[in-house]
CSV table of C-alpha atoms in Angstrom, one decimal:
chain,number,residue,atom,x,y,z
A,1,GLY,CA,17.1,-74.0,23.8
A,2,ARG,CA,20.0,-71.6,23.7
A,3,VAL,CA,21.6,-73.2,26.8
A,4,GLU,CA,21.8,-76.6,25.0
A,5,LYS,CA,23.1,-74.9,21.8
A,6,LEU,CA,25.9,-73.4,23.8
A,7,TYR,CA,26.8,-76.2,26.2
A,8,GLY,CA,25.2,-79.3,24.7
A,9,LYS,CA,22.8,-81.7,26.3
A,10,PRO,CA,23.1,-81.7,30.1
A,11,ASP,CA,24.3,-84.7,32.0
A,12,SER,CA,21.0,-84.6,34.0
A,13,ARG,CA,17.9,-82.5,34.4
A,14,SER,CA,15.5,-82.2,37.3
A,15,PRO,CA,12.5,-80.1,38.2
A,16,SER,CA,12.9,-77.5,41.0
A,17,THR,CA,11.0,-74.6,42.6
A,18,LYS,CA,12.0,-71.3,44.2
A,19,GLY,CA,9.6,-69.0,45.8
A,20,GLY,CA,6.7,-70.9,44.2
A,21,GLN,CA,8.2,-70.5,40.7
A,22,ARG,CA,8.5,-73.6,38.6
A,23,LEU,CA,12.1,-74.2,37.5
A,24,GLU,CA,14.3,-76.7,35.8
A,25,LEU,CA,17.9,-77.5,36.9
A,26,LEU,CA,20.3,-78.5,34.2
A,27,TYR,CA,23.5,-80.2,35.4
A,28,TYR,CA,26.8,-80.4,33.5
A,29,ALA,CA,29.9,-82.2,34.6
A,30,PHE,CA,33.3,-81.0,33.3
A,31,ASP,CA,35.5,-83.5,35.0
A,32,TRP,CA,37.1,-84.2,31.7
A,33,ALA,CA,38.6,-80.7,31.6
A,34,GLY,CA,41.1,-81.3,34.4
A,35,PRO,CA,41.4,-80.1,38.0
A,36,ASP,CA,42.3,-76.5,37.2
A,37,VAL,CA,38.7,-75.6,36.1
A,38,PRO,CA,35.3,-75.8,37.8
A,39,GLN,CA,34.1,-79.3,37.6
A,40,VAL,CA,30.3,-78.7,37.7
A,41,MET,CA,27.9,-76.2,36.1
A,42,GLU,CA,24.3,-75.9,37.2
A,43,VAL,CA,21.9,-73.8,35.1
A,44,VAL,CA,18.5,-73.0,36.5
A,45,CYS,CA,15.8,-72.0,34.1
A,46,THR,CA,12.2,-70.9,34.3
A,47,VAL,CA,9.7,-73.2,32.7
A,48,GLY,CA,6.8,-72.0,30.6
A,49,LYS,CA,3.2,-73.3,30.7
A,50,ASP,CA,4.0,-75.4,27.7
A,51,GLY,CA,6.9,-77.1,29.6
A,52,GLN,CA,9.6,-75.4,27.5
A,53,LEU,CA,12.6,-73.8,29.2
A,54,GLU,CA,12.3,-70.0,29.0
A,55,ARG,CA,14.9,-67.9,30.9
A,56,VAL,CA,18.1,-68.6,32.6
A,57,VAL,CA,17.8,-67.3,36.2
A,58,GLU,CA,21.0,-68.7,37.7
A,59,ILE,CA,24.3,-70.3,36.7
A,60,THR,CA,26.6,-71.8,39.3
A,61,LEU,CA,30.2,-73.1,38.7
A,62,ALA,CA,31.7,-75.2,41.4
A,63,ALA,CA,33.9,-78.1,42.3
A,64,SER,CA,32.1,-81.4,42.3
A,65,SER,CA,30.9,-82.7,45.6
A,66,LEU,CA,32.0,-86.3,46.4
């Protein structure tokens, strides 16, 4: 919940796994910010048994891939 409070709703979400752990990938596009800043942010979170996002385990900032 805190990720969405800080950055807003993601442009997309998708389920993921790593080492057998259930994760959720939140994708944000910042192409509106101009070419001098990273264009994409991916936030990977753990998912609880209730399906709610729990902890951020990884944040990646990168140029978008075309």
